[in-house]
Coordinates of C-alpha atoms and ligand atoms in Angstrom, one line a residue:
X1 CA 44.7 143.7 -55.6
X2 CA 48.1 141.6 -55.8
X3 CA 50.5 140.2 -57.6
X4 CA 51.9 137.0 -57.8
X5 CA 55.3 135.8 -59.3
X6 CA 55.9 132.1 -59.2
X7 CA 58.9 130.5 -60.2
X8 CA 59.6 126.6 -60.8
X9 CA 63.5 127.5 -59.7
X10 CA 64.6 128.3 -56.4
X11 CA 65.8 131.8 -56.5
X12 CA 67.1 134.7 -54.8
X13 CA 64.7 137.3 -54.5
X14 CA 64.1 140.6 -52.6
X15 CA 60.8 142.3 -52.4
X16 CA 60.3 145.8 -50.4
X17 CA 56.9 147.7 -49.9
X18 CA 56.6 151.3 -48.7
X19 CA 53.3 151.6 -47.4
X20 CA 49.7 151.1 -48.2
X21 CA 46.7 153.4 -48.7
X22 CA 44.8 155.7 -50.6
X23 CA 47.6 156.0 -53.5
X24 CA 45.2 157.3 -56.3
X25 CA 46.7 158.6 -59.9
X26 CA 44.6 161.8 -59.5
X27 CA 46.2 162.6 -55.9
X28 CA 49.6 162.4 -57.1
X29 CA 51.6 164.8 -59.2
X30 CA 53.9 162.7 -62.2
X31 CA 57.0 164.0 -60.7
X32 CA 56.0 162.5 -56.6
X33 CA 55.1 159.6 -58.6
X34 CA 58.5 159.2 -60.1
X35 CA 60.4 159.6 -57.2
X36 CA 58.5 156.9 -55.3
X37 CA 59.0 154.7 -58.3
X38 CA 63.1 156.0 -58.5
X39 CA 63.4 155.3 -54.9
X40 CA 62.5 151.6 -54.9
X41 CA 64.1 151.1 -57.8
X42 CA 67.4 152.2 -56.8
X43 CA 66.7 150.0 -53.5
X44 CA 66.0 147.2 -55.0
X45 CA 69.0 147.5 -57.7
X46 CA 70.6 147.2 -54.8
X47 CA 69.8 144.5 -53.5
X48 CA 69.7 143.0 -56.6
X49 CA 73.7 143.2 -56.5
X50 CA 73.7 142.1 -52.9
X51 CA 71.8 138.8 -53.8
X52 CA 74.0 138.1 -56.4
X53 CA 77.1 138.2 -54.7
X54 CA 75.7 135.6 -51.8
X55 CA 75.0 137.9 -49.4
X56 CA 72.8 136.6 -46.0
X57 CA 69.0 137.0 -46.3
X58 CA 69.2 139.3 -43.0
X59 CA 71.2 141.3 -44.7
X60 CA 69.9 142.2 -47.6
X61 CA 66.5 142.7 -45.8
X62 CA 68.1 145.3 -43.2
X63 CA 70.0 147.5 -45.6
X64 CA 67.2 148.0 -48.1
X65 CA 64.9 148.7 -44.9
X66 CA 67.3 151.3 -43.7
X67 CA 68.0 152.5 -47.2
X68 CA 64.1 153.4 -46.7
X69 CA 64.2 155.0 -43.5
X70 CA 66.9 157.3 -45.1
X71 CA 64.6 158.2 -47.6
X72 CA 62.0 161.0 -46.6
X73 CA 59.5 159.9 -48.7
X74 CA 59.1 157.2 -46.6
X75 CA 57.2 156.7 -42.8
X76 CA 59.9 155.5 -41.0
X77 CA 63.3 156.9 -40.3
X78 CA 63.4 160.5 -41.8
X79 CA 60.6 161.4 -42.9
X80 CA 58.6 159.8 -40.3
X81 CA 54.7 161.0 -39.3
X82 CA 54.2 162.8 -36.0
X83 CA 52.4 162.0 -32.8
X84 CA 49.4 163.8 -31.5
X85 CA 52.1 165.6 -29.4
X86 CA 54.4 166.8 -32.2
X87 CA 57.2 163.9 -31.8
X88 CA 58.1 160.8 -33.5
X89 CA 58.1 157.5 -32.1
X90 CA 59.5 155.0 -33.9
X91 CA 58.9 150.9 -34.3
X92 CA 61.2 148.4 -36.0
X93 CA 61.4 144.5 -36.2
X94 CA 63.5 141.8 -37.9
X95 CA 63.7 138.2 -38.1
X96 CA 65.7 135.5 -39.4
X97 CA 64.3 132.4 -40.8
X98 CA 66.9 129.9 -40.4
X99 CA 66.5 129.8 -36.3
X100 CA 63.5 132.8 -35.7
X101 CA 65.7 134.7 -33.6
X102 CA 64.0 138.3 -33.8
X103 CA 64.8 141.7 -32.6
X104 CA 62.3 144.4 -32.1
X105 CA 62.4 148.3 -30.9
X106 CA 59.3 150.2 -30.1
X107 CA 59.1 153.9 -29.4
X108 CA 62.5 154.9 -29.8
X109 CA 63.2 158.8 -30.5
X110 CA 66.6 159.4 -31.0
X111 CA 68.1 156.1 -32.9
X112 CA 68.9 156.9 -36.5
X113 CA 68.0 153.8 -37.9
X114 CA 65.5 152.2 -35.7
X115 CA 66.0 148.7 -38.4
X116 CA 69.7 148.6 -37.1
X117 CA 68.2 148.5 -33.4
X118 CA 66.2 146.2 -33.8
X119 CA 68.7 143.8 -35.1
X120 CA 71.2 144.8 -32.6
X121 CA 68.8 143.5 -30.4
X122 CA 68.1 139.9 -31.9
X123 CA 72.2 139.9 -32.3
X124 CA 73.6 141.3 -29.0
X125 CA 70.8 142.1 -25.6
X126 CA 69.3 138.4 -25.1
X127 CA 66.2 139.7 -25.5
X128 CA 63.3 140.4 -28.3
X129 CA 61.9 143.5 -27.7
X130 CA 63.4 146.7 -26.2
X131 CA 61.5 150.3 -25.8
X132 CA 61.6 153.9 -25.1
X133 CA 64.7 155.0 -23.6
X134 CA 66.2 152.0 -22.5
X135 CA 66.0 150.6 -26.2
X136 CA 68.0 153.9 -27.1
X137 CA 70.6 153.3 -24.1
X138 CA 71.0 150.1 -25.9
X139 CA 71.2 151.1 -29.4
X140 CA 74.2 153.7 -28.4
X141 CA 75.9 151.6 -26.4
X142 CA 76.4 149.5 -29.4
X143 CA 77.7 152.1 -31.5
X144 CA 74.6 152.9 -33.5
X145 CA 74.0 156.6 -34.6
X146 CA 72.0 158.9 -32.5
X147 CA 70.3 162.5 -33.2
X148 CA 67.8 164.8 -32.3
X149 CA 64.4 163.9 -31.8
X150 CA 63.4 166.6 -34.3
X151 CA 65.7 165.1 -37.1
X152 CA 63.3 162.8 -38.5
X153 CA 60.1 165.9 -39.6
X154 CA 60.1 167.1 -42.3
X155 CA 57.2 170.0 -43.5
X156 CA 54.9 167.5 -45.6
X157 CA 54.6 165.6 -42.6
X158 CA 53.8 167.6 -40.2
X159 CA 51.4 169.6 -42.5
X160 CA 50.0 165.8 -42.9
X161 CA 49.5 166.2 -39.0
X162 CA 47.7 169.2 -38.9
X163 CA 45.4 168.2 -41.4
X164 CA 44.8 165.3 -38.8
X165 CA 44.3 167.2 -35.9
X166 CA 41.9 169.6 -38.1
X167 CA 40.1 166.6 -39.4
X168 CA 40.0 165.8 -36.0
X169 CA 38.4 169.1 -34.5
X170 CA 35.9 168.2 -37.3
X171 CA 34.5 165.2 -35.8
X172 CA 34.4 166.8 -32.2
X173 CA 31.7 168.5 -33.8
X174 CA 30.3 165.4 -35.4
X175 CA 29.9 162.7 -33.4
X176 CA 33.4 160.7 -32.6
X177 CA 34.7 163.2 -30.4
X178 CA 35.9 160.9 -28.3
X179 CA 38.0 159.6 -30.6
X180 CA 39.2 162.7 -31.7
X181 CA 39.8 163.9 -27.9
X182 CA 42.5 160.9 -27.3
X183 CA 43.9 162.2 -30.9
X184 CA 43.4 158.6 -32.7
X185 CA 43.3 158.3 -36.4
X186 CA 40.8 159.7 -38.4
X187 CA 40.8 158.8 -41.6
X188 CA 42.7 155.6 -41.2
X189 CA 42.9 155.2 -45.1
X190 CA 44.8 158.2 -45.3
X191 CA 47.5 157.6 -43.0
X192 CA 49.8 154.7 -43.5
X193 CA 53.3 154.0 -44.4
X194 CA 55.6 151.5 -43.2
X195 CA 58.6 150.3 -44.8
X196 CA 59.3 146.8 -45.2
X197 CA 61.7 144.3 -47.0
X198 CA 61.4 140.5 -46.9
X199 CA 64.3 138.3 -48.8
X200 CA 65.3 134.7 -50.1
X201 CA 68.5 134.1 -50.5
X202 CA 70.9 131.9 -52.6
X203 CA 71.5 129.6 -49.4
X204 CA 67.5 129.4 -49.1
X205 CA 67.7 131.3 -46.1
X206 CA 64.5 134.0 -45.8
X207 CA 64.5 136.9 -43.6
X208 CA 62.0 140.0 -42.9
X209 CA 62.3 143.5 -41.7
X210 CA 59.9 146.3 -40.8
X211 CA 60.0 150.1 -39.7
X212 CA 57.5 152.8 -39.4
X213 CA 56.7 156.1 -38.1
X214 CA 53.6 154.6 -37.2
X215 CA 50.1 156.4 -38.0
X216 CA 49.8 159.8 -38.0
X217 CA 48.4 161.5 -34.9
X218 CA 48.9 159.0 -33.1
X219 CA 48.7 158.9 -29.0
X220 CA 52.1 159.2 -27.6
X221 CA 53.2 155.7 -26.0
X222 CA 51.1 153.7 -28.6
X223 CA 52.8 150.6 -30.7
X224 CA 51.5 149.2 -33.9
X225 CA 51.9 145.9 -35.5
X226 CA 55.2 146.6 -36.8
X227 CA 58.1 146.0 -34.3
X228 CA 55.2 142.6 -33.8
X229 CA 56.6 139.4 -34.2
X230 CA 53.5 137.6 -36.1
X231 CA 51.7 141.0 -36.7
X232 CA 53.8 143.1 -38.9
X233 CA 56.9 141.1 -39.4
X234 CA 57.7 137.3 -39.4
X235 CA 60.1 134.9 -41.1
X236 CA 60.2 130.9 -41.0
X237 CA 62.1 128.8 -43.4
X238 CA 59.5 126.3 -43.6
X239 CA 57.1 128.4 -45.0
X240 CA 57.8 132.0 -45.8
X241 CA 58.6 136.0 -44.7
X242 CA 56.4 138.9 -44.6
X243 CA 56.0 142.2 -43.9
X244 CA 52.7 144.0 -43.3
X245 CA 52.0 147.7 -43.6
X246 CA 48.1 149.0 -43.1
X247 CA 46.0 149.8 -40.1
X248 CA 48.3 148.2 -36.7
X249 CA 45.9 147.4 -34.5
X250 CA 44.0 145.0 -36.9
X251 CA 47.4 143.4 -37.9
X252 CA 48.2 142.7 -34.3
X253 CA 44.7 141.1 -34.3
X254 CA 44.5 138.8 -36.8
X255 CA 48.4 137.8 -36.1
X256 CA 48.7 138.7 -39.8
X257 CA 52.4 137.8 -40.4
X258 CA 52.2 134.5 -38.7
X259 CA 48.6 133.7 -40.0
X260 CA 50.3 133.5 -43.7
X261 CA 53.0 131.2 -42.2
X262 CA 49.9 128.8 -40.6
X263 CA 48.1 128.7 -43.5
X264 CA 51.8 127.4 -45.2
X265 CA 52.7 125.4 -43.3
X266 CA 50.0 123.8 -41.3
X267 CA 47.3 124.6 -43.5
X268 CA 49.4 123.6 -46.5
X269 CA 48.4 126.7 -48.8
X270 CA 50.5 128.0 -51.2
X271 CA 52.0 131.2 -50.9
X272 CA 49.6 132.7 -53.1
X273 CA 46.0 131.4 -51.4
X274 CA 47.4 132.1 -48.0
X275 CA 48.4 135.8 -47.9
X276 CA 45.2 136.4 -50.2
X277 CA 43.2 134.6 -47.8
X278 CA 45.0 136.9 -44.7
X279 CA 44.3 140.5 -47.0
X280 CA 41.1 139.8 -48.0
X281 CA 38.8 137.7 -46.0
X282 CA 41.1 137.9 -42.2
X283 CA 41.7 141.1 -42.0
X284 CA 38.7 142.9 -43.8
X285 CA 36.3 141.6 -40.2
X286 CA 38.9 143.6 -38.2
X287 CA 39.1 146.7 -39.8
X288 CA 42.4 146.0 -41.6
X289 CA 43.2 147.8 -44.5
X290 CA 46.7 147.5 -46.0
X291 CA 49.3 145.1 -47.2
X292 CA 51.6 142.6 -47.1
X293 CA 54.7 141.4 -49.3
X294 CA 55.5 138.0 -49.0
X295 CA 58.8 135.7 -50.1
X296 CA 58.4 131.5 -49.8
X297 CA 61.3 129.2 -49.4
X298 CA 61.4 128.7 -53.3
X299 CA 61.6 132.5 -54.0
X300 CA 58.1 133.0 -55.3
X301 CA 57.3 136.1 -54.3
X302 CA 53.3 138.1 -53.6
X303 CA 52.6 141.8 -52.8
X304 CA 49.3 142.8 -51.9
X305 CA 46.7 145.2 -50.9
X306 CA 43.2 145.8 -50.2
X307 CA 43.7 149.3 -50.0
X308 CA 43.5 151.9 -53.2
X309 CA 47.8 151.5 -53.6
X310 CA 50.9 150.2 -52.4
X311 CA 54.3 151.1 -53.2
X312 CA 56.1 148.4 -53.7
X313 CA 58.6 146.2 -55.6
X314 CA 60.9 143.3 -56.2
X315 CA 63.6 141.8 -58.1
X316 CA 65.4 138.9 -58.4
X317 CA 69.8 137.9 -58.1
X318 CA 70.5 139.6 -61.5
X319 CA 66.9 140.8 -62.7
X320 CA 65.7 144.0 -63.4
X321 CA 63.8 145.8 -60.6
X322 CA 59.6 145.7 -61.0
X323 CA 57.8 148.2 -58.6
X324 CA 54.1 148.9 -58.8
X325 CA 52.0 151.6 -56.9
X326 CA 48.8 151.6 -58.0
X327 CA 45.6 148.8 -57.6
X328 CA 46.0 148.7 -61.3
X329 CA 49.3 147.7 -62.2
Ligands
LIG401 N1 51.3 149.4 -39.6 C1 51.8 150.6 -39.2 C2 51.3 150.9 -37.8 O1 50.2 150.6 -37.4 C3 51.4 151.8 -40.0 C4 51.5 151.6 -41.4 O2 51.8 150.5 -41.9 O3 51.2 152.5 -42.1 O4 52.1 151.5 -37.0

């Protein structure tokens, strides 16, 4: 389901998502529910201030993302799902419109805010993508915060883990133990979160971040669509930003990022009938279930799913903050 905002102005705008999947009224108590909903608000008021002062696209888009990843209710930064292994691996991307310089990390362990990493490496290394260890050397050297590997768990998720693994031992017995052997996802609709932040600023400028935990269970050393450039993260003034959040592998795929930007720009779609045509009839053939928010160079803005819910939001220089979380809002 989505939901489209188009404007006839130009207009600053910052939308955020927090993850796709099987968000259902009846598996949510009214008080978790309301502390989703107060989270992205209070992001997103944020911004709201940030826009309206001037600030850069990039920047708006990398502090609400790290505001996220220092909120535990969120998959990426604390609060972020284990590995098959017990650990945390964590992904992150950004990129800036204006010239699509880009920064990525990818299974970093010990970088506080994977977000800032990642756009310490579009600013400072030369390169796009750093991992493991040697993206952490990186990340420290330019001043960024480090701490334990066991900082980010928290006991929901690594009950959320064993529940994985046990659902796991189930199919051993059924007839994917393969699957279940090399400790890949189960129930894939169960499992996502990803936080995510794309922006339009008063200069025009559009920008997109991503950061996960990844999927729960995962096998140690495996990389989503996230820190992606064209899968879970892209950002192109001539035609739009995104971030993605659902099942990785599929994202990476169908190039889901960049095939909204195509569909702009070469396929001259609007905003609108190309990340509709991206959730629903791309990614569907490839096993993708998920999400994506979406910002075009006039500010109009889409967020949408083809999963059960999504929490996610926007608001515009001045405006009062929107956030949905359900199909049916
Ligand atoms: N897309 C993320 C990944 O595959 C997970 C998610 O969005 O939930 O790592």
């Amino acid at each position: 389901m989505t939901a489209s905002f188009p404007t006839a102005l130009p207009r600053p705008v910052l939308a955020l998502h927090g993850g796709a999947g099987t968000i259902r009224r009846d598996s949510m108590s009214a008080e978790m529910e309301a502390s989703y909903r107060a989270a992205l608000k209070v992001i997103l008021a944020d911004g709201a201030e940030r826009l309206s002062r001037g600030d850069a696209a990039m920047d708006v888009a990398v502090e609400a993302v790290r505001r996220l990843e220092e909120c535990e209710l969120f998959n990426a930064g604390k609060g972020a799902v284990y590995t098959a292994d017990e650990r945390h691996e964590l992904d992150a991307s950004v990129m800036d419109g204006r010239d699509r310089s880009a920064g990525a990390v990818a299974g970093v362990t010990r970088v506080r805010n994977p977000v800032l990493a990642a756009r310490a490496v579009m600013a400072h290394s030369g390169h796009v993508m750093l991992i493991g260890p040697a993206a952490e050397a990186f990340a420290f050297e330019q001043g960024l915060e480090r701490v334990e590997p066991t900082w980010f768990g928290t006991p929901q998720r690594l009950a959320q883990l064993r529940k994985a693994q046990a659902s796991a031992m189930g199919q051993v017995l059924d007839h994917d133990g393969q699957q279940a052997v090399a400790g890949g996802p189960i129930d894939e609709k169960t499992k996502f979160g990803t936080v995510g932040a794309v922006v339009r600023d008063a200069a025009g400028h559009l920008a997109a971040a991503t950061s996960t935990g990844g999927m729960t269970n995962k096998r140690p050393g495996r990389v989503g669509d996230s820190p992606i450039l064209g899968a879970g993260c892209y950002a192109d003034d001539r035609s739009v930003a995104v971030s993605c959040t659902g099942t990785g592998e599929a994202f990476i795929r169908a190039a889901a990022a960049h095939e909204v930007g195509a569909l702009m720009r070469i396929g001259g779609m609007s905003l609108a009938e190309a990340a509709s045509r991206v959730v629903f009839e791309e990614l569907p053939p490839v096993g993708g279930d998920g999400g994506l928010i979406a910002v075009d160079a006039l500010g109009n803005v889409w967020l949408g799913f083809n999963t059960e819910g999504m929490y996610r939001g926007w608001v515009e220089a001045g405006g009062a903050p929107v956030v949905g979380v359900y199909r049916d809002e």
